[in-house]
Tab-separated table of C-alpha atoms in Angstrom:
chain	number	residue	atom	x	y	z
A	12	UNK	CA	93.912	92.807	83.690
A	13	UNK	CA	92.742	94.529	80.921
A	14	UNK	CA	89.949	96.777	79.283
A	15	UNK	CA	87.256	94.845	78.223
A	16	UNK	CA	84.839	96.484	75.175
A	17	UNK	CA	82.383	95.253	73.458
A	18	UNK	CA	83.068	93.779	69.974
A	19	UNK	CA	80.551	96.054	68.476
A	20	UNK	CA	82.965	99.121	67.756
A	21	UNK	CA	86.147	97.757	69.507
A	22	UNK	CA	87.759	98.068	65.962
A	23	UNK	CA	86.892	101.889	65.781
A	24	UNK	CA	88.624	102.284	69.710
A	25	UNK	CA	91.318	100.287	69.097
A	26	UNK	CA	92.293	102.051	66.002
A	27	UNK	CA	92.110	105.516	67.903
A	28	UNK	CA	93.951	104.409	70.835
A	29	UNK	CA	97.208	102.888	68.316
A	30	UNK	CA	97.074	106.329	66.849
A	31	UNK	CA	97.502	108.122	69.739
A	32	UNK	CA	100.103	105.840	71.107
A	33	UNK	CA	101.845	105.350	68.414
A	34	UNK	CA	102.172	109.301	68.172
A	35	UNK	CA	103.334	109.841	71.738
A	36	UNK	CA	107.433	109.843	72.864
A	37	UNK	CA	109.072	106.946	74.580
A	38	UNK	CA	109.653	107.537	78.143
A	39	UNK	CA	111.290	106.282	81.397
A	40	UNK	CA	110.911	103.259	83.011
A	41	UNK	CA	112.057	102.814	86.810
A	42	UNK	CA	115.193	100.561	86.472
A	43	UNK	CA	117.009	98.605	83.625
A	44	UNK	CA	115.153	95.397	84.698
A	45	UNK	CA	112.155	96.766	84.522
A	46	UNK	CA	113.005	97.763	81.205
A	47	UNK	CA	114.506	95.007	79.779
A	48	UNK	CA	111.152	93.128	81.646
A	49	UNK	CA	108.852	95.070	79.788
A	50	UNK	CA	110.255	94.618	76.661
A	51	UNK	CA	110.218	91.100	76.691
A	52	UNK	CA	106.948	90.920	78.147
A	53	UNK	CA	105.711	92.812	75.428
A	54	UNK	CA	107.671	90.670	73.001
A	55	UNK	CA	106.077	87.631	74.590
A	56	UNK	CA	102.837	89.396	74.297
A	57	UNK	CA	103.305	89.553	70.409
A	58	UNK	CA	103.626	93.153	70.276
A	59	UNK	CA	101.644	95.300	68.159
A	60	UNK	CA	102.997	98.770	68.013
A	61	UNK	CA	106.124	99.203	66.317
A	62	UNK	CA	109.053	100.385	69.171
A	63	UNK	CA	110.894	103.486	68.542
A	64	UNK	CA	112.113	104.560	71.721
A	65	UNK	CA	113.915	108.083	71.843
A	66	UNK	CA	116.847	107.245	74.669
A	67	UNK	CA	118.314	104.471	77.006
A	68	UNK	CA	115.796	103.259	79.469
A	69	UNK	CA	112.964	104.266	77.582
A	70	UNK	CA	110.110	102.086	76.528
A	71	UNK	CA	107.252	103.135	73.746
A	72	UNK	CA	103.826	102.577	75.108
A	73	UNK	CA	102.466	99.090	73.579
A	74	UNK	CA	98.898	98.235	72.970
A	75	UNK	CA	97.718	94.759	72.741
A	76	UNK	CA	94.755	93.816	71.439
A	77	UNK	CA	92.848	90.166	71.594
A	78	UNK	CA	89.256	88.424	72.291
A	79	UNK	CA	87.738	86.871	74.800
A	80	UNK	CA	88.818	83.050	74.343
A	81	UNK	CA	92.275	84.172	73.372
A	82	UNK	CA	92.542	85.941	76.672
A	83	UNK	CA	90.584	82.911	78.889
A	84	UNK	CA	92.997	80.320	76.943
A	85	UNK	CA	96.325	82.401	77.512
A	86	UNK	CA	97.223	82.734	81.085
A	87	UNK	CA	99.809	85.039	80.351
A	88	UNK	CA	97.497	88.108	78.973
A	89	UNK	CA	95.914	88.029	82.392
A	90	UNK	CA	99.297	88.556	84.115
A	91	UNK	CA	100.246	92.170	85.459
A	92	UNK	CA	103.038	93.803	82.829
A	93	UNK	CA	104.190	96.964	84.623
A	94	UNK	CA	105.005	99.751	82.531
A	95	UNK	CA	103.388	101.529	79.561
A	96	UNK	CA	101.148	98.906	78.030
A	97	UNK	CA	97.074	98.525	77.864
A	98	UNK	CA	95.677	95.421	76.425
A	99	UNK	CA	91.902	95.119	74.700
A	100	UNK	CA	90.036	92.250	75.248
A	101	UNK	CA	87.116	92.076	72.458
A	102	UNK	CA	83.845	90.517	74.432
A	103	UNK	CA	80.737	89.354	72.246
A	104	UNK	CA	77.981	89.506	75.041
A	105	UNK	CA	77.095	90.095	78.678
A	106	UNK	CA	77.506	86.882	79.641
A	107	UNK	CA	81.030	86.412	77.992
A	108	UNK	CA	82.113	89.380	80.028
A	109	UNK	CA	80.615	87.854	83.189
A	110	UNK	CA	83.039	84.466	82.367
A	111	UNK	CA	85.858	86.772	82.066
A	112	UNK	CA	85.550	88.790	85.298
A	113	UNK	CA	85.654	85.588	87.030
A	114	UNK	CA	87.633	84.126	85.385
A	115	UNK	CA	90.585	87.104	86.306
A	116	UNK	CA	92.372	87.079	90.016
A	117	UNK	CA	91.697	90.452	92.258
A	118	UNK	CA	92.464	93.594	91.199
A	119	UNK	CA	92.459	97.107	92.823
A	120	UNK	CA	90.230	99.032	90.534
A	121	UNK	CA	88.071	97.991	88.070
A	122	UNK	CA	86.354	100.999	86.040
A	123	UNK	CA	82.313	100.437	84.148
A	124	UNK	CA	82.187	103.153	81.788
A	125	UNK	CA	78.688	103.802	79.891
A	126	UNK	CA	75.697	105.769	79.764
A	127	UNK	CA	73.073	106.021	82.313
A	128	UNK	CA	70.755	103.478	80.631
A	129	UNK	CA	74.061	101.665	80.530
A	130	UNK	CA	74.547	101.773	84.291
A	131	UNK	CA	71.154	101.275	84.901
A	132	UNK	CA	71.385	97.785	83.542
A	133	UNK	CA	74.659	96.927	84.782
A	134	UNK	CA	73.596	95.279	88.281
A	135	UNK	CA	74.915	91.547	87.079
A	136	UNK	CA	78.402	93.198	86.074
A	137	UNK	CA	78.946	95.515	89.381
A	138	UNK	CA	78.371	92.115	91.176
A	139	UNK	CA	80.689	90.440	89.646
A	140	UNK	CA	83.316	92.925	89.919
A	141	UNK	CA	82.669	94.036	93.336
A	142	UNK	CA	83.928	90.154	94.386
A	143	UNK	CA	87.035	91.099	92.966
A	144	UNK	CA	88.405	94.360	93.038
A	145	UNK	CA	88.890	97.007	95.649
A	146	UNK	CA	87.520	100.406	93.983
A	147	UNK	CA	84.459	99.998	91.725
A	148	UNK	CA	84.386	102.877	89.411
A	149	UNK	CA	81.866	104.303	87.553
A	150	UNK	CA	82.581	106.565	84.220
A	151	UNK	CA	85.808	107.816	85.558
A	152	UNK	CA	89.462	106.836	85.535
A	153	UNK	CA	91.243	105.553	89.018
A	154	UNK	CA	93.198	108.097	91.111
A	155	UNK	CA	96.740	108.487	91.694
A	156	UNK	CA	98.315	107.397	94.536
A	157	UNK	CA	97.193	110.756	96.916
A	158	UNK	CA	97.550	110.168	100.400
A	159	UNK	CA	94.376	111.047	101.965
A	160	UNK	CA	91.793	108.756	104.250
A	161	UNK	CA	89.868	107.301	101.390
A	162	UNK	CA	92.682	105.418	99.426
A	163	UNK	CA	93.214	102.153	99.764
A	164	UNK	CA	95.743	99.428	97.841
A	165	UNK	CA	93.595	96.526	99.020
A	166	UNK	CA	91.489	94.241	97.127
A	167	UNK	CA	90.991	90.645	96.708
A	168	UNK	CA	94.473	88.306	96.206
A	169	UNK	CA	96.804	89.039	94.532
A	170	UNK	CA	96.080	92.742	94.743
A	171	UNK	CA	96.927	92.191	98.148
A	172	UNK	CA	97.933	89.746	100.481
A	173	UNK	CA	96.958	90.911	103.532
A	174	UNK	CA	93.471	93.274	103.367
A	175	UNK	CA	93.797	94.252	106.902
A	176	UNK	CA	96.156	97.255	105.912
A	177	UNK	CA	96.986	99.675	102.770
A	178	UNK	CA	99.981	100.787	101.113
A	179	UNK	CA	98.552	103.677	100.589
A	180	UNK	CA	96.536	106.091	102.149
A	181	UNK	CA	97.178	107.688	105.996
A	182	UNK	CA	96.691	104.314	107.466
A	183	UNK	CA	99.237	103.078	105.331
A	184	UNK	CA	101.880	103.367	108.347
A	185	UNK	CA	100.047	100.561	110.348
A	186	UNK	CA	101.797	98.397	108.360
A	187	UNK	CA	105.089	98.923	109.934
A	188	UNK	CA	103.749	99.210	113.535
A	189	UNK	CA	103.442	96.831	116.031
A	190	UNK	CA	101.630	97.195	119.183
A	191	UNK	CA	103.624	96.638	122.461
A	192	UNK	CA	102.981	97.317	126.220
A	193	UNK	CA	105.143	99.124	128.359
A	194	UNK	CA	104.492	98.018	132.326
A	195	UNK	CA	106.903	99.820	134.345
């Protein structure tokens, strides 16, 4: 999906987050096609951090920056890339972030950071979001994956198909039961 920040200062957070990218080591991706996926993903994506990855199956983080009609006109920015890559989407207004959150399919988390004033004021975004993602968070990053009774890996399509059950979580097992009767 994306981080969405306000124009005001996005230049001043995007430069700090391509410094400390650019600064960190390539790593690891899963698989060979998920390398070789992510890099021409990225490529697609017009890539804006140089790539100087360290071994083979590595992939340098990538950060992608772009504003609000570039992102509503490309349908390709609002595709999932898996692996190391964040994208900023510069928004001018309250109301331009409103059109993007709808505008974007389900997701599981969606994080509103800001001060207290901040989230005070925030009613119109949180209910927008909460229509299409499965963890609203508030100043804080999402979880790993722990497996505990609180997770869930739902959310609207495409974050899931099928709400009634998790991937993650302790109830994440249902989804390879089926109940059946025994009558002797």
């Amino acid at each position: 999906m994306g981080s969405f920040v306000p124009a005001q200062g996005c230049d001043n957070l995007a430069a700090q987050v391509v410094r400390c990218i650019s600064a960190a080591p390539s790593d690891t991706l899963l698989t060979p096609r998920i390398l070789s996926n992510f890099k021409e993903q990225t490529a697609i994506r017009s890539q804006l951090v140089s790539e100087q990855c360290e071994q083979d199956f590595h992939a340098c983080a990538q950060v992608l920056i772009c504003d609000a009609d570039t992102y509503m006109a490309t349908p390709l920015l609002q595709q999932e890339l898996f692996g190391p890559a964040a994208l900023i989407v510069r928004y001018e207004s309250e109301q331009e972030l409103i059109a993007l959150i709808t505008q974007f399919d389900g997701q599981l988390t969606a994080s509103i950071h800001g001060t207290d004033d901040d989230m005070a004021n925030a009613a119109a975004l949180k209910e927008a979001l909460q229509y299409k993602v499965a963890r609203l968070i508030e100043n804080q990053l999402p979880t790993g994956v722990e497996m505990c009774t609180s997770k869930n890996h739902g959310g609207p399509f495409p974050s899931s198909t099928d709400v009634r059950s998790t991937s993650v979580g302790t109830h994440a097992m249902l989804r390879f039961m089926r109940p059946i009767c025994y009558q002797p």
